[in-house]
Short mmCIF file of C-alpha atoms and ligand atoms in Angstrom, two decimals:
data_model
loop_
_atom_site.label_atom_id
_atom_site.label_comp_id
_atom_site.label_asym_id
_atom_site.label_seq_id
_atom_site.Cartn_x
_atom_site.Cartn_y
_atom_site.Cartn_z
CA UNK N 1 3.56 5.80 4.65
CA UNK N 2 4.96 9.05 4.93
CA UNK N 3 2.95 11.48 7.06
CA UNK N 4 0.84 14.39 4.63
CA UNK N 5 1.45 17.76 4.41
CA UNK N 6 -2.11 20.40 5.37
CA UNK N 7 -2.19 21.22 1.34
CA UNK N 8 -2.24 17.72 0.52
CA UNK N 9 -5.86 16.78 -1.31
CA UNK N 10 -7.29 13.61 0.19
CA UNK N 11 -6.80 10.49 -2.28
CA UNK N 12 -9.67 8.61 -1.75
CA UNK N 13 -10.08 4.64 -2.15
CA UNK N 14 -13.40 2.32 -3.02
CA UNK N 15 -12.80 -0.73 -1.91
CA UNK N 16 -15.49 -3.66 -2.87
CA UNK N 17 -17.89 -4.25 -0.01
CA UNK N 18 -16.85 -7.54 1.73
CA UNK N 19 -14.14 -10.21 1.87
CA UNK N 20 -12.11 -8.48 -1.10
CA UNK N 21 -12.64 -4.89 1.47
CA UNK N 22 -11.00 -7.30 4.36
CA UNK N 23 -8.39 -8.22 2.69
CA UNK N 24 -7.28 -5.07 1.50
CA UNK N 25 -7.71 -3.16 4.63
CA UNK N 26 -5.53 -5.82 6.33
CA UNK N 27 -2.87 -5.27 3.49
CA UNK N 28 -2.73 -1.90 3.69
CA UNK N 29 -2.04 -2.14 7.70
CA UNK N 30 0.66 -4.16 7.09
CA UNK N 31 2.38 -1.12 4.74
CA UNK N 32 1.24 1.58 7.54
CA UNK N 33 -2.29 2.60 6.39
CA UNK N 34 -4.93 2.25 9.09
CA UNK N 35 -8.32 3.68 9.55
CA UNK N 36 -9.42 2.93 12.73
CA UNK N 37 -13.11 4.34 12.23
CA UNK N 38 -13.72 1.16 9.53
CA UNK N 39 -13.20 -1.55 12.24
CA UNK N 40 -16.31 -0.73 13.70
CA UNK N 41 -18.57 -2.99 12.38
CA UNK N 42 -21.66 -1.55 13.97
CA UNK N 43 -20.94 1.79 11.87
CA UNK N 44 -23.30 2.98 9.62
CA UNK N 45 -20.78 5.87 8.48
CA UNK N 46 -20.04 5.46 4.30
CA UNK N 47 -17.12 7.18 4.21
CA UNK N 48 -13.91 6.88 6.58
CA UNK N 49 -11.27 9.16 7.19
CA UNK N 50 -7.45 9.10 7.77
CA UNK N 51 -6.46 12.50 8.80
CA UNK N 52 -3.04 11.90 9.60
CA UNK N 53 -2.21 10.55 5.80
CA UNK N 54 -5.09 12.59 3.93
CA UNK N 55 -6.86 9.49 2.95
CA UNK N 56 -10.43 8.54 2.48
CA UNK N 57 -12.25 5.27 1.90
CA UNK N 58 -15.32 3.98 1.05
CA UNK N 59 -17.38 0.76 0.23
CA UNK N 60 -18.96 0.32 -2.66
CA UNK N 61 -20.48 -2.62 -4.27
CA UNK N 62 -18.24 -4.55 -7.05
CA UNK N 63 -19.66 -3.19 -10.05
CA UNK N 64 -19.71 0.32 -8.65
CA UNK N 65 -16.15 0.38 -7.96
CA UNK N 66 -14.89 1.11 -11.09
CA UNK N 67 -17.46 3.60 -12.45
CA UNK N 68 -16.81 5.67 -9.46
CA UNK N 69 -12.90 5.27 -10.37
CA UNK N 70 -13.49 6.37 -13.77
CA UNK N 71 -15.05 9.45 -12.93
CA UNK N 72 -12.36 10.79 -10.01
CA UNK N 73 -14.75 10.02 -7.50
CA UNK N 74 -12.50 7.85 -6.31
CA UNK N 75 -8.68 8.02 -7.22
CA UNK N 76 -8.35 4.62 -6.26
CA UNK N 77 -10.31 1.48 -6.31
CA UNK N 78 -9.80 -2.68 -5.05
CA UNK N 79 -12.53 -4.56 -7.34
CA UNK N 80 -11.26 -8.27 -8.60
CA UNK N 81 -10.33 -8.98 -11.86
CA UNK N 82 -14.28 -9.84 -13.33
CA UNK N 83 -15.56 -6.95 -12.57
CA UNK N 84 -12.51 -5.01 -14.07
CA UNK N 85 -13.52 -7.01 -17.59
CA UNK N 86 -17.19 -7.01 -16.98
CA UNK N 87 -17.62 -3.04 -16.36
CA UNK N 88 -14.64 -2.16 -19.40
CA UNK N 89 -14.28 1.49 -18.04
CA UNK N 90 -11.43 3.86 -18.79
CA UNK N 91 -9.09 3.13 -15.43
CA UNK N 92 -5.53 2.20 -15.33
CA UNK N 93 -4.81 -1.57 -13.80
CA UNK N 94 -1.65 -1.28 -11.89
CA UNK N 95 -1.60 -3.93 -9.32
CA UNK N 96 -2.47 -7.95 -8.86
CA UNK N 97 -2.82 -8.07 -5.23
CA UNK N 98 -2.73 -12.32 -5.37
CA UNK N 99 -5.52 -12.66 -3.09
CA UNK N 100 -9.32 -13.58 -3.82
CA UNK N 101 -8.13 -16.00 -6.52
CA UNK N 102 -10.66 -17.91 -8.67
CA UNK N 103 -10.98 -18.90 -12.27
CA UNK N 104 -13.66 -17.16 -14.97
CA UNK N 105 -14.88 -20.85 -16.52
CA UNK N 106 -17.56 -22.08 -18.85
CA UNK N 107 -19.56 -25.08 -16.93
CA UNK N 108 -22.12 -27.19 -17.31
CA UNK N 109 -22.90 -30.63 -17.39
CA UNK N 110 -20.34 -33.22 -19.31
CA UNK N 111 -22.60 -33.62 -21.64
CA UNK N 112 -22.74 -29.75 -22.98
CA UNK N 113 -18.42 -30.65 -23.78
CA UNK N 114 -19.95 -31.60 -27.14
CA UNK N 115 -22.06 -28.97 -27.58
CA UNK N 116 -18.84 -26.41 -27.55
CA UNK N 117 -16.70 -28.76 -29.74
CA UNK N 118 -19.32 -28.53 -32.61
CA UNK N 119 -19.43 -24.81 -32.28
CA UNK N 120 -23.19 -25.39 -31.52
CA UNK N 121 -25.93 -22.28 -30.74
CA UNK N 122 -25.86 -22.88 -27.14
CA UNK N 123 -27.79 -20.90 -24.60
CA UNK N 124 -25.09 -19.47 -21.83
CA UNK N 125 -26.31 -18.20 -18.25
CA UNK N 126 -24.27 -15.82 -16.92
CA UNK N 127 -23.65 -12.51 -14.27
CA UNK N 128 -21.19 -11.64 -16.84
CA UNK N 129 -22.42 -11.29 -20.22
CA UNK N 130 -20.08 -9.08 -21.84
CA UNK N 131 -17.26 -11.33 -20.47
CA UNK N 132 -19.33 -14.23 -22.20
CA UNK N 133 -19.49 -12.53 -25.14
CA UNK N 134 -16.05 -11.46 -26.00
CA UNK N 135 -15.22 -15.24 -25.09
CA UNK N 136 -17.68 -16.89 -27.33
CA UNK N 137 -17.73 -14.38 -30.29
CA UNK N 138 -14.12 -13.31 -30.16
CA UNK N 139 -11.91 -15.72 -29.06
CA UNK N 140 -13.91 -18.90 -30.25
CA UNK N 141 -16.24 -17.32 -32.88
CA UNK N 142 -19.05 -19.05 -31.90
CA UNK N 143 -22.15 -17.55 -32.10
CA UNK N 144 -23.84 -18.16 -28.72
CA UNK N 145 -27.69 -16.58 -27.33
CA UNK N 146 -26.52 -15.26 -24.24
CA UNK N 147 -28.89 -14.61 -20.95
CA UNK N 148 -28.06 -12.36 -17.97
CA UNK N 149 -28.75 -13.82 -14.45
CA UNK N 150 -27.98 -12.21 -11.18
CA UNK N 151 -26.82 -14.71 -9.22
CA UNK N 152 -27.09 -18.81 -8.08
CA UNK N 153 -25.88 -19.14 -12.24
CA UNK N 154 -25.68 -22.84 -11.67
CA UNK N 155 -29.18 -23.04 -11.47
CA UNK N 156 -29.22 -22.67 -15.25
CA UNK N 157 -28.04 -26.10 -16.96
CA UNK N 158 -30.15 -27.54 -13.76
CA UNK N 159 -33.46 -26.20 -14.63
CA UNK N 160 -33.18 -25.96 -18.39
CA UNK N 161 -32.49 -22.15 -18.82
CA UNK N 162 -29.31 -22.35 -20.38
CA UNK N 163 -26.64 -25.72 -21.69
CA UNK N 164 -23.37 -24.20 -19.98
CA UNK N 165 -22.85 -21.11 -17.88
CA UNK N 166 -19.85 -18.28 -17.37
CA UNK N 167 -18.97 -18.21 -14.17
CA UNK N 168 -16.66 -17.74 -11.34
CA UNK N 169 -14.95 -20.81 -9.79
CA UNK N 170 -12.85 -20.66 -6.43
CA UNK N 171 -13.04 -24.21 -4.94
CA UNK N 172 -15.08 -25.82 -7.33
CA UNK N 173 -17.77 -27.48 -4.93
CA UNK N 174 -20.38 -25.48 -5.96
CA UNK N 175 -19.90 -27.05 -9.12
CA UNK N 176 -19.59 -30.23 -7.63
CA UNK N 177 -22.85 -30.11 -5.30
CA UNK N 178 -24.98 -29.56 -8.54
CA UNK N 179 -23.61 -32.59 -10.77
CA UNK N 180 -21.43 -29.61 -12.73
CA UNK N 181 -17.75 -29.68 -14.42
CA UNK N 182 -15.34 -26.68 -15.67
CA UNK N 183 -15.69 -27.24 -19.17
CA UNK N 184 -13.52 -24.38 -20.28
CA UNK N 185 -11.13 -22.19 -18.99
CA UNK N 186 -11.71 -18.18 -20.04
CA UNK N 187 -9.04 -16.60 -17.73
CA UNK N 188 -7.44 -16.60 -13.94
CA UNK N 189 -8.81 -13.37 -11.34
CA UNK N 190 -7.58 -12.36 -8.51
CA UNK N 191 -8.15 -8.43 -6.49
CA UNK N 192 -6.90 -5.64 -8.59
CA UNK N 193 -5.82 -2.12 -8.07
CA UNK N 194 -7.32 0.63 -10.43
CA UNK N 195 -6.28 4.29 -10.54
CA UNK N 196 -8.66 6.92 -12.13
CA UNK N 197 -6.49 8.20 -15.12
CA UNK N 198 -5.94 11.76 -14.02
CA UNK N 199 -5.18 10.84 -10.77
CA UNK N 200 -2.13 8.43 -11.84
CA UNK N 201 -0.36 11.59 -13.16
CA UNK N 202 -1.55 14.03 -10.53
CA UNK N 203 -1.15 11.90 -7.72
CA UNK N 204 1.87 10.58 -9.33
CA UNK N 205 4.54 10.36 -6.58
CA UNK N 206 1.72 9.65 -3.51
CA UNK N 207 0.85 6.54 -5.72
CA UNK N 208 3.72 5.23 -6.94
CA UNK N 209 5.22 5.44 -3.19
CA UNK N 210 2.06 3.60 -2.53
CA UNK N 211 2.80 0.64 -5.28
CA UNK N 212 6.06 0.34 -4.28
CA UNK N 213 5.12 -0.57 -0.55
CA UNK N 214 2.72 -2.76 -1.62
CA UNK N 215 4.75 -4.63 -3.50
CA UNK N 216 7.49 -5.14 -1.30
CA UNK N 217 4.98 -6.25 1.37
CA UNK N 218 4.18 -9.06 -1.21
CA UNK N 219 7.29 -10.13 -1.91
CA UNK N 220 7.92 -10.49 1.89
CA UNK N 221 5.39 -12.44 2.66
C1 PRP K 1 -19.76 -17.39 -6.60
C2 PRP K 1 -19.83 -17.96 -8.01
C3 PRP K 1 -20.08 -19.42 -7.77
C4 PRP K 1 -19.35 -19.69 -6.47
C5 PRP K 1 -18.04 -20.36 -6.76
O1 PRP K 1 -21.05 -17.16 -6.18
O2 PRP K 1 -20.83 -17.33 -8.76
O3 PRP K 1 -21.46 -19.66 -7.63
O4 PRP K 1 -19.13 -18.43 -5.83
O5 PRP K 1 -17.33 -20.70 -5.59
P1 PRP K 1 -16.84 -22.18 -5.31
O6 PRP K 1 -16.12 -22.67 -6.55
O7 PRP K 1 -15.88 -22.02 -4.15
O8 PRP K 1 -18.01 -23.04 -4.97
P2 PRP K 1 -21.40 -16.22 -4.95
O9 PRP K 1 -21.14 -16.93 -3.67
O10 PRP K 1 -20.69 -14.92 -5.12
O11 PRP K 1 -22.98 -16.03 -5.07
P3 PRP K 1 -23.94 -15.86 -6.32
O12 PRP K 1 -24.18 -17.25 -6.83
O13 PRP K 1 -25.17 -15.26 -5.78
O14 PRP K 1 -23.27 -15.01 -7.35
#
């Protein structure tokens, strides 16, 4: 990265709190944007600053990411893909960064495999329900009673709550530890970069130099 100019504004990142954060920091190393203050891990600081390129960055969690993107709180923000689709909010996607990949699925046990074939009114569990319903209403047209949970999902077919749940699956032994299958497949995820709409044409060249790095870093590696 080229070094700023004094009348530069600061472009400011949210990156999702945790592994996803990790990643991205270690990405953006690799392409010549470092902020030393965030490696301390006894910090209680929210916000970190890179002087030398005029950038900011903060952590946020997931579902925050993109609402503070939206607004210009942030110019730019590193959620994964299921929170992009969950929170729907006006941001540009511009970038697949390959890592954190999993797979958005409908589980349950074998037996609920009938249950979707007949187009039956199934309860779904899920931590995404608006990703649940554009699957079941408007891409199977099934008309489904879906109920929000906020975590441990699989506990749903196990205790009753719901016959199949929407989920996230990485390596699938979750799934496995609690007598569970992938019964359908809704779409791949992986880390995203968003860019607040304003700022893509403001912050046009800082960005696309930006983009460009970062993806001829991936296609080195
Ligand atoms: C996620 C997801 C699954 C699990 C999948 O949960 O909701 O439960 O990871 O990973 P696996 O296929 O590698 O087993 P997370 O750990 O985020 O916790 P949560 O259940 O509280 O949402």
């Amino acid at each position: 990265m080229n070094k700023a100019t004094n009348d530069m504004r600061y472009l400011t990142f949210a990156l999702c709190k945790g592994r996803l954060a990790n990643k991205t920091l270690e990405l953006l190393e690799q392409i010549g944007i470092t902020c030393e203050e965030m490696k301390d891990p006894s910090s209680r600081k929210l916000i970190f600053i890179n002087e030398e390129l005029k950038l900011k960055f903060f952590l946020a969690k997931g579902p925050d990411v993109p609402t503070y993107v939206e607004y210009g709180a942030a110019d730019i923000g590193v959620v994964g893909k299921d929170i992009i689709m969950e929170e729907n909010r006006k941001v540009y996607e511009v970038f697949d960064f390959g890592f954190g990949k999993c797979r958005m699925c409908v589980c349950g046990p074998a037996t609920a495999k009938d249950l979707l074939q007949r187009h039956d009114m199934i309860r779904v569990a899920s931590k995404y329900p608006k990703i649940a319903k554009d699957y079941f209403y408007n891409r199977k047209h099934q008309t489904v009673d879906i109920i929000k949970l906020n975590g441990s999902v699989e506990l749903g077919p196990i205790v009753g709550l719901s016959d199949v749940i929407v989920d996230i699956v990485e390596t699938g032994s979750t799934l496995r530890e609690n007598g569970l299958d992938v019964l359908e497949e809704i779409c791949p995820l992986s880390a995203r970069m968003i860019v607040n709409q304003v700022s893509m044409k403001m912050e046009a060249d800082r960005i696309q130099r930006l983009l460009q790095s970062l993806k001829e870093e991936n296609r080195e590696k």
